[in-house]
C-alpha cells in the first residue's frame, strides 16, 4: 500500500527519501521491538497474581535467552563488518597473499555466519515471538498489538504521513495498526473464551 501511494502521489523527493527511511526503520526496529516486548512483559508480570508470577518467573529465562541471542546477533553485524573492513585496510599495505587470505577468512567468516544466523533464525523467532507464549498464552498477541503501534509512530516520526490526500494518508497510516490490533485482540478474546486464559491469571 505504501508503494502504491508513493507511486500515485509521491514526487522525486519522496522517492529519494524512501531508502533512507527504510534503512532507519531497519536499524531501530529490532531495538524498539526488544524494549517494547520487555516493557509489555514487565507490565504483565507486575499485574499478575502472586501465584502466576512465580510460574512466569521460572519460564522467563528461556524466552529472554532466545531474545538476547537474536538481538546480540543484530549487534554483532555492524561490529564484525567494521572489524573486517579495518582488517582489509591494514592488509592493503602490501603483505603476501597467503597471509592476506587467512586474515580475510578470519575477519569475514564470523560476519557471514551471523548474517546467515539472522536470515534463518528470523522466521522461527518472529513466528514463536521468542517463546513468549511459555510465559503467558496471551503475550505474543499483546506484544504484537503494542509493537505495531510503536512501529507506526516510528514511521510517522521519520517520514510523516504517506503522500496523497489527507483522508487517504490517515487511512493508510491507521489501517495496518488498527487491523493488526483487531486480530490480536480477537485472538486474546478466543483464548479467554475457549481456554480460560486471563491476562492476570
PDB file of C-alpha atoms in Angstrom:
ATOM      1  CA  UNK A   1       0.000   0.000   0.000  1.00  0.00           C
ATOM      2  CA  UNK A   2       2.835   2.395   0.841  1.00  0.00           C
ATOM      3  CA  UNK A   3       4.454   1.664  -2.508  1.00  0.00           C
ATOM      4  CA  UNK A   4       1.183   2.299  -4.367  1.00  0.00           C
ATOM      5  CA  UNK A   5       0.627   5.608  -2.568  1.00  0.00           C
ATOM      6  CA  UNK A   6       4.216   6.627  -3.252  1.00  0.00           C
ATOM      7  CA  UNK A   7       3.856   5.767  -6.942  1.00  0.00           C
ATOM      8  CA  UNK A   8       0.492   7.513  -7.283  1.00  0.00           C
ATOM      9  CA  UNK A   9       1.030  10.662  -5.218  1.00  0.00           C
ATOM     10  CA  UNK A  10       4.756  10.902  -4.414  1.00  0.00           C
ATOM     11  CA  UNK A  11       7.256  13.220  -6.037  1.00  0.00           C
ATOM     12  CA  UNK A  12      11.002  12.787  -6.614  1.00  0.00           C
ATOM     13  CA  UNK A  13      11.840  13.986  -3.105  1.00  0.00           C
ATOM     14  CA  UNK A  14       9.610  11.283  -1.595  1.00  0.00           C
ATOM     15  CA  UNK A  15      11.268   8.639  -3.780  1.00  0.00           C
ATOM     16  CA  UNK A  16      14.734   9.858  -2.793  1.00  0.00           C
ATOM     17  CA  UNK A  17      13.889   9.775   0.936  1.00  0.00           C
ATOM     18  CA  UNK A  18      12.282   6.307   0.865  1.00  0.00           C
ATOM     19  CA  UNK A  19      15.508   4.197   1.007  1.00  0.00           C
ATOM     20  CA  UNK A  20      16.911   6.278   3.890  1.00  0.00           C
ATOM     21  CA  UNK A  21      13.677   5.959   5.868  1.00  0.00           C
ATOM     22  CA  UNK A  22      13.614   2.217   5.223  1.00  0.00           C
ATOM     23  CA  UNK A  23      17.192   1.790   6.472  1.00  0.00           C
ATOM     24  CA  UNK A  24      16.484   3.951   9.529  1.00  0.00           C
ATOM     25  CA  UNK A  25      13.477   1.824  10.433  1.00  0.00           C
ATOM     26  CA  UNK A  26      15.505  -1.334   9.848  1.00  0.00           C
ATOM     27  CA  UNK A  27      18.192  -0.028  12.192  1.00  0.00           C
ATOM     28  CA  UNK A  28      15.828   0.949  15.010  1.00  0.00           C
ATOM     29  CA  UNK A  29      13.182  -1.768  14.634  1.00  0.00           C
ATOM     30  CA  UNK A  30      14.974  -4.626  16.479  1.00  0.00           C
ATOM     31  CA  UNK A  31      15.873  -2.448  19.477  1.00  0.00           C
ATOM     32  CA  UNK A  32      12.425  -0.907  19.688  1.00  0.00           C
ATOM     33  CA  UNK A  33      10.974  -4.397  19.432  1.00  0.00           C
ATOM     34  CA  UNK A  34      13.151  -5.708  22.246  1.00  0.00           C
ATOM     35  CA  UNK A  35      12.462  -2.743  24.536  1.00  0.00           C
ATOM     36  CA  UNK A  36       8.734  -2.789  23.834  1.00  0.00           C
ATOM     37  CA  UNK A  37       8.467  -6.533  24.422  1.00  0.00           C
ATOM     38  CA  UNK A  38      10.430  -6.210  27.676  1.00  0.00           C
ATOM     39  CA  UNK A  39       8.120  -3.383  28.806  1.00  0.00           C
ATOM     40  CA  UNK A  40       4.947  -5.342  27.979  1.00  0.00           C
ATOM     41  CA  UNK A  41       6.298  -8.459  29.734  1.00  0.00           C
ATOM     42  CA  UNK A  42       7.224  -6.378  32.803  1.00  0.00           C
ATOM     43  CA  UNK A  43       3.789  -4.735  32.979  1.00  0.00           C
ATOM     44  CA  UNK A  44       2.002  -8.078  32.610  1.00  0.00           C
ATOM     45  CA  UNK A  45       4.323  -9.627  35.209  1.00  0.00           C
ATOM     46  CA  UNK A  46       3.581  -6.812  37.679  1.00  0.00           C
ATOM     47  CA  UNK A  47      -0.170  -7.076  37.040  1.00  0.00           C
ATOM     48  CA  UNK A  48      -0.240 -10.866  37.536  1.00  0.00           C
ATOM     49  CA  UNK A  49      -1.315 -12.524  40.751  1.00  0.00           C
ATOM     50  CA  UNK A  50       1.467 -13.782  43.052  1.00  0.00           C
ATOM     51  CA  UNK A  51       0.986 -17.453  42.105  1.00  0.00           C
ATOM     52  CA  UNK A  52       1.075 -16.622  38.424  1.00  0.00           C
ATOM     53  CA  UNK A  53       4.178 -14.500  38.943  1.00  0.00           C
ATOM     54  CA  UNK A  54       6.039 -17.452  40.422  1.00  0.00           C
ATOM     55  CA  UNK A  55       5.132 -19.642  37.435  1.00  0.00           C
ATOM     56  CA  UNK A  56       6.101 -16.881  34.982  1.00  0.00           C
ATOM     57  CA  UNK A  57       9.447 -16.327  36.714  1.00  0.00           C
ATOM     58  CA  UNK A  58      10.545 -19.911  36.088  1.00  0.00           C
ATOM     59  CA  UNK A  59       9.740 -19.609  32.367  1.00  0.00           C
ATOM     60  CA  UNK A  60      11.292 -16.169  31.901  1.00  0.00           C
ATOM     61  CA  UNK A  61      14.892 -17.185  31.274  1.00  0.00           C
ATOM     62  CA  UNK A  62      14.334 -19.364  28.116  1.00  0.00           C
ATOM     63  CA  UNK A  63      12.378 -16.556  26.444  1.00  0.00           C
ATOM     64  CA  UNK A  64      14.925 -13.923  27.497  1.00  0.00           C
ATOM     65  CA  UNK A  65      17.818 -16.120  26.338  1.00  0.00           C
ATOM     66  CA  UNK A  66      16.377 -16.616  22.837  1.00  0.00           C
ATOM     67  CA  UNK A  67      15.706 -12.876  22.530  1.00  0.00           C
ATOM     68  CA  UNK A  68      19.228 -12.000  23.723  1.00  0.00           C
ATOM     69  CA  UNK A  69      20.801 -14.423  21.226  1.00  0.00           C
ATOM     70  CA  UNK A  70      18.835 -12.865  18.387  1.00  0.00           C
ATOM     71  CA  UNK A  71      19.429  -9.229  19.287  1.00  0.00           C
ATOM     72  CA  UNK A  72      23.053  -9.946  20.172  1.00  0.00           C
ATOM     73  CA  UNK A  73      23.478 -11.166  16.605  1.00  0.00           C
ATOM     74  CA  UNK A  74      21.937  -7.907  15.353  1.00  0.00           C
ATOM     75  CA  UNK A  75      24.558  -6.040  17.399  1.00  0.00           C
ATOM     76  CA  UNK A  76      27.409  -8.165  16.079  1.00  0.00           C
ATOM     77  CA  UNK A  77      26.660  -7.446  12.395  1.00  0.00           C
ATOM     78  CA  UNK A  78      27.906  -3.817  12.323  1.00  0.00           C
ATOM     79  CA  UNK A  79      30.743  -4.611  14.759  1.00  0.00           C
ATOM     80  CA  UNK A  80      32.014  -7.519  12.664  1.00  0.00           C
ATOM     81  CA  UNK A  81      31.608  -5.513   9.472  1.00  0.00           C
ATOM     82  CA  UNK A  82      33.740  -2.679  10.897  1.00  0.00           C
ATOM     83  CA  UNK A  83      36.357  -5.176  12.128  1.00  0.00           C
ATOM     84  CA  UNK A  84      36.517  -6.864   8.732  1.00  0.00           C
ATOM     85  CA  UNK A  85      36.789  -3.526   6.938  1.00  0.00           C
ATOM     86  CA  UNK A  86      39.566  -2.460   9.315  1.00  0.00           C
ATOM     87  CA  UNK A  87      41.395  -5.728   8.641  1.00  0.00           C
ATOM     88  CA  UNK A  88      41.137  -5.169   4.910  1.00  0.00           C
ATOM     89  CA  UNK A  89      42.574  -1.670   5.287  1.00  0.00           C
ATOM     90  CA  UNK A  90      45.559  -2.960   7.273  1.00  0.00           C
ATOM     91  CA  UNK A  91      46.296  -5.674   4.746  1.00  0.00           C
ATOM     92  CA  UNK A  92      46.341  -3.359   1.764  1.00  0.00           C
ATOM     93  CA  UNK A  93      49.745  -2.122   2.902  1.00  0.00           C
ATOM     94  CA  UNK A  94      51.454  -4.922   0.962  1.00  0.00           C
ATOM     95  CA  UNK A  95      51.636  -8.365   2.589  1.00  0.00           C
ATOM     96  CA  UNK A  96      51.847 -11.790   0.994  1.00  0.00           C
ATOM     97  CA  UNK A  97      48.731 -13.391  -0.483  1.00  0.00           C
ATOM     98  CA  UNK A  98      48.520 -16.318   1.947  1.00  0.00           C
ATOM     99  CA  UNK A  99      48.527 -14.046   4.999  1.00  0.00           C
ATOM    100  CA  UNK A 100      46.008 -11.745   3.329  1.00  0.00           C
ATOM    101  CA  UNK A 101      43.652 -14.661   2.516  1.00  0.00           C
ATOM    102  CA  UNK A 102      43.866 -16.128   6.026  1.00  0.00           C
ATOM    103  CA  UNK A 103      43.165 -12.785   7.705  1.00  0.00           C
ATOM    104  CA  UNK A 104      40.279 -12.159   5.293  1.00  0.00           C
ATOM    105  CA  UNK A 105      38.796 -15.521   6.255  1.00  0.00           C
ATOM    106  CA  UNK A 106      39.190 -14.809   9.972  1.00  0.00           C
ATOM    107  CA  UNK A 107      37.605 -11.346   9.545  1.00  0.00           C
ATOM    108  CA  UNK A 108      34.744 -12.176   7.204  1.00  0.00           C
ATOM    109  CA  UNK A 109      33.706 -15.715   8.230  1.00  0.00           C
ATOM    110  CA  UNK A 110      32.059 -14.606  11.535  1.00  0.00           C
ATOM    111  CA  UNK A 111      30.310 -11.764   9.714  1.00  0.00           C
ATOM    112  CA  UNK A 112      28.718 -14.115   7.181  1.00  0.00           C
ATOM    113  CA  UNK A 113      27.909 -16.680   9.886  1.00  0.00           C
ATOM    114  CA  UNK A 114      25.980 -14.031  11.842  1.00  0.00           C
ATOM    115  CA  UNK A 115      24.209 -12.855   8.669  1.00  0.00           C
ATOM    116  CA  UNK A 116      23.114 -16.429   7.884  1.00  0.00           C
ATOM    117  CA  UNK A 117      22.067 -16.930  11.513  1.00  0.00           C
ATOM    118  CA  UNK A 118      19.817 -13.867  11.285  1.00  0.00           C
ATOM    119  CA  UNK A 119      18.372 -14.970   7.936  1.00  0.00           C
ATOM    120  CA  UNK A 120      17.458 -18.447   9.170  1.00  0.00           C
ATOM    121  CA  UNK A 121      16.545 -17.512  12.759  1.00  0.00           C
ATOM    122  CA  UNK A 122      14.285 -14.548  11.968  1.00  0.00           C
ATOM    123  CA  UNK A 123      11.330 -16.577  10.722  1.00  0.00           C
ATOM    124  CA  UNK A 124      11.093 -19.017  13.663  1.00  0.00           C
ATOM    125  CA  UNK A 125      11.944 -16.310  16.210  1.00  0.00           C
ATOM    126  CA  UNK A 126       9.238 -13.964  14.988  1.00  0.00           C
ATOM    127  CA  UNK A 127       6.668 -16.729  14.470  1.00  0.00           C
ATOM    128  CA  UNK A 128       7.160 -18.014  18.013  1.00  0.00           C
ATOM    129  CA  UNK A 129       7.613 -14.487  19.409  1.00  0.00           C
ATOM    130  CA  UNK A 130      10.764 -15.608  21.257  1.00  0.00           C
ATOM    131  CA  UNK A 131       8.773 -18.242  23.195  1.00  0.00           C
ATOM    132  CA  UNK A 132       6.734 -15.579  24.964  1.00  0.00           C
ATOM    133  CA  UNK A 133       3.726 -17.903  24.984  1.00  0.00           C
ATOM    134  CA  UNK A 134       5.592 -20.039  27.526  1.00  0.00           C
ATOM    135  CA  UNK A 135       5.362 -17.076  29.911  1.00  0.00           C
ATOM    136  CA  UNK A 136       1.721 -16.307  29.178  1.00  0.00           C
ATOM    137  CA  UNK A 137      -0.501 -17.553  26.360  1.00  0.00           C
ATOM    138  CA  UNK A 138      -1.713 -14.043  25.506  1.00  0.00           C
ATOM    139  CA  UNK A 139       1.736 -12.413  25.440  1.00  0.00           C
ATOM    140  CA  UNK A 140       2.517 -12.851  21.686  1.00  0.00           C
ATOM    141  CA  UNK A 141      -0.764 -11.189  20.685  1.00  0.00           C
ATOM    142  CA  UNK A 142      -0.377  -8.487  23.338  1.00  0.00           C
ATOM    143  CA  UNK A 143       3.215  -7.689  22.340  1.00  0.00           C
ATOM    144  CA  UNK A 144       2.247  -7.655  18.649  1.00  0.00           C
ATOM    145  CA  UNK A 145      -0.573  -5.184  19.204  1.00  0.00           C
ATOM    146  CA  UNK A 146       1.741  -2.826  21.116  1.00  0.00           C
ATOM    147  CA  UNK A 147       4.642  -3.222  18.672  1.00  0.00           C
ATOM    148  CA  UNK A 148       2.576  -2.392  15.614  1.00  0.00           C
ATOM    149  CA  UNK A 149       1.682   0.988  17.116  1.00  0.00           C
ATOM    150  CA  UNK A 150       5.291   1.662  18.141  1.00  0.00           C
ATOM    151  CA  UNK A 151       6.478   0.976  14.590  1.00  0.00           C
ATOM    152  CA  UNK A 152       3.645   3.037  13.104  1.00  0.00           C
ATOM    153  CA  UNK A 153       4.643   6.071  15.167  1.00  0.00           C
ATOM    154  CA  UNK A 154       8.308   5.443  14.347  1.00  0.00           C
ATOM    155  CA  UNK A 155       7.382   5.630  10.669  1.00  0.00           C
ATOM    156  CA  UNK A 156       5.322   8.753  11.295  1.00  0.00           C
ATOM    157  CA  UNK A 157       8.206  10.458  13.110  1.00  0.00           C
ATOM    158  CA  UNK A 158      10.795   9.582  10.445  1.00  0.00           C
ATOM    159  CA  UNK A 159       8.764  10.158   7.290  1.00  0.00           C
ATOM    160  CA  UNK A 160       5.427  11.720   8.191  1.00  0.00           C
ATOM    161  CA  UNK A 161       2.137  10.629   6.691  1.00  0.00           C
ATOM    162  CA  UNK A 162       2.166   8.849   3.326  1.00  0.00           C
ATOM    163  CA  UNK A 163       1.774  11.118   0.283  1.00  0.00           C
ATOM    164  CA  UNK A 164      -1.674  11.807  -1.050  1.00  0.00           C
ATOM    165  CA  UNK A 165      -4.930  13.400   0.119  1.00  0.00           C
ATOM    166  CA  UNK A 166      -5.150  13.727   3.899  1.00  0.00           C
ATOM    167  CA  UNK A 167      -8.086  11.290   4.431  1.00  0.00           C
ATOM    168  CA  UNK A 168      -6.333   8.631   2.342  1.00  0.00           C
ATOM    169  CA  UNK A 169      -2.985   9.242   4.092  1.00  0.00           C
ATOM    170  CA  UNK A 170      -4.594   8.927   7.543  1.00  0.00           C
ATOM    171  CA  UNK A 171      -6.364   5.714   6.496  1.00  0.00           C
ATOM    172  CA  UNK A 172      -3.075   4.323   5.176  1.00  0.00           C
ATOM    173  CA  UNK A 173      -1.342   5.226   8.432  1.00  0.00           C
ATOM    174  CA  UNK A 174      -4.049   3.750  10.673  1.00  0.00           C
ATOM    175  CA  UNK A 175      -5.012   0.766   8.501  1.00  0.00           C
ATOM    176  CA  UNK A 176      -2.121  -1.517   9.410  1.00  0.00           C
ATOM    177  CA  UNK A 177      -2.013  -0.905  13.175  1.00  0.00           C
ATOM    178  CA  UNK A 178      -5.806  -0.999  13.598  1.00  0.00           C
ATOM    179  CA  UNK A 179      -6.201  -4.246  11.634  1.00  0.00           C
ATOM    180  CA  UNK A 180      -3.291  -5.975  13.424  1.00  0.00           C
ATOM    181  CA  UNK A 181      -4.605  -4.818  16.815  1.00  0.00           C
ATOM    182  CA  UNK A 182      -8.094  -6.101  15.966  1.00  0.00           C
ATOM    183  CA  UNK A 183      -6.733  -9.534  15.041  1.00  0.00           C
ATOM    184  CA  UNK A 184      -4.516  -9.654  18.142  1.00  0.00           C
ATOM    185  CA  UNK A 185      -7.382  -8.777  20.490  1.00  0.00           C
ATOM    186  CA  UNK A 186      -9.653 -11.255  18.697  1.00  0.00           C
ATOM    187  CA  UNK A 187      -7.005 -13.886  19.477  1.00  0.00           C
ATOM    188  CA  UNK A 188      -6.868 -12.798  23.132  1.00  0.00           C
ATOM    189  CA  UNK A 189     -10.682 -12.984  23.306  1.00  0.00           C
ATOM    190  CA  UNK A 190     -10.673 -16.512  21.853  1.00  0.00           C
ATOM    191  CA  UNK A 191      -8.019 -17.545  24.373  1.00  0.00           C
ATOM    192  CA  UNK A 192     -10.217 -16.179  27.159  1.00  0.00           C
ATOM    193  CA  UNK A 193     -13.472 -17.751  25.929  1.00  0.00           C
ATOM    194  CA  UNK A 194     -12.174 -21.132  24.731  1.00  0.00           C
ATOM    195  CA  UNK A 195      -9.240 -21.777  27.054  1.00  0.00           C
ATOM    196  CA  UNK A 196      -9.985 -19.636  30.100  1.00  0.00           C
ATOM    197  CA  UNK A 197      -6.810 -17.542  29.687  1.00  0.00           C
ATOM    198  CA  UNK A 198      -6.914 -14.350  31.738  1.00  0.00           C
ATOM    199  CA  UNK A 199      -4.375 -11.547  31.466  1.00  0.00           C
ATOM    200  CA  UNK A 200      -3.825 -11.625  35.231  1.00  0.00           C
ATOM    201  CA  UNK A 201      -4.321 -15.358  35.618  1.00  0.00           C
TER     202      UNK A 201
END
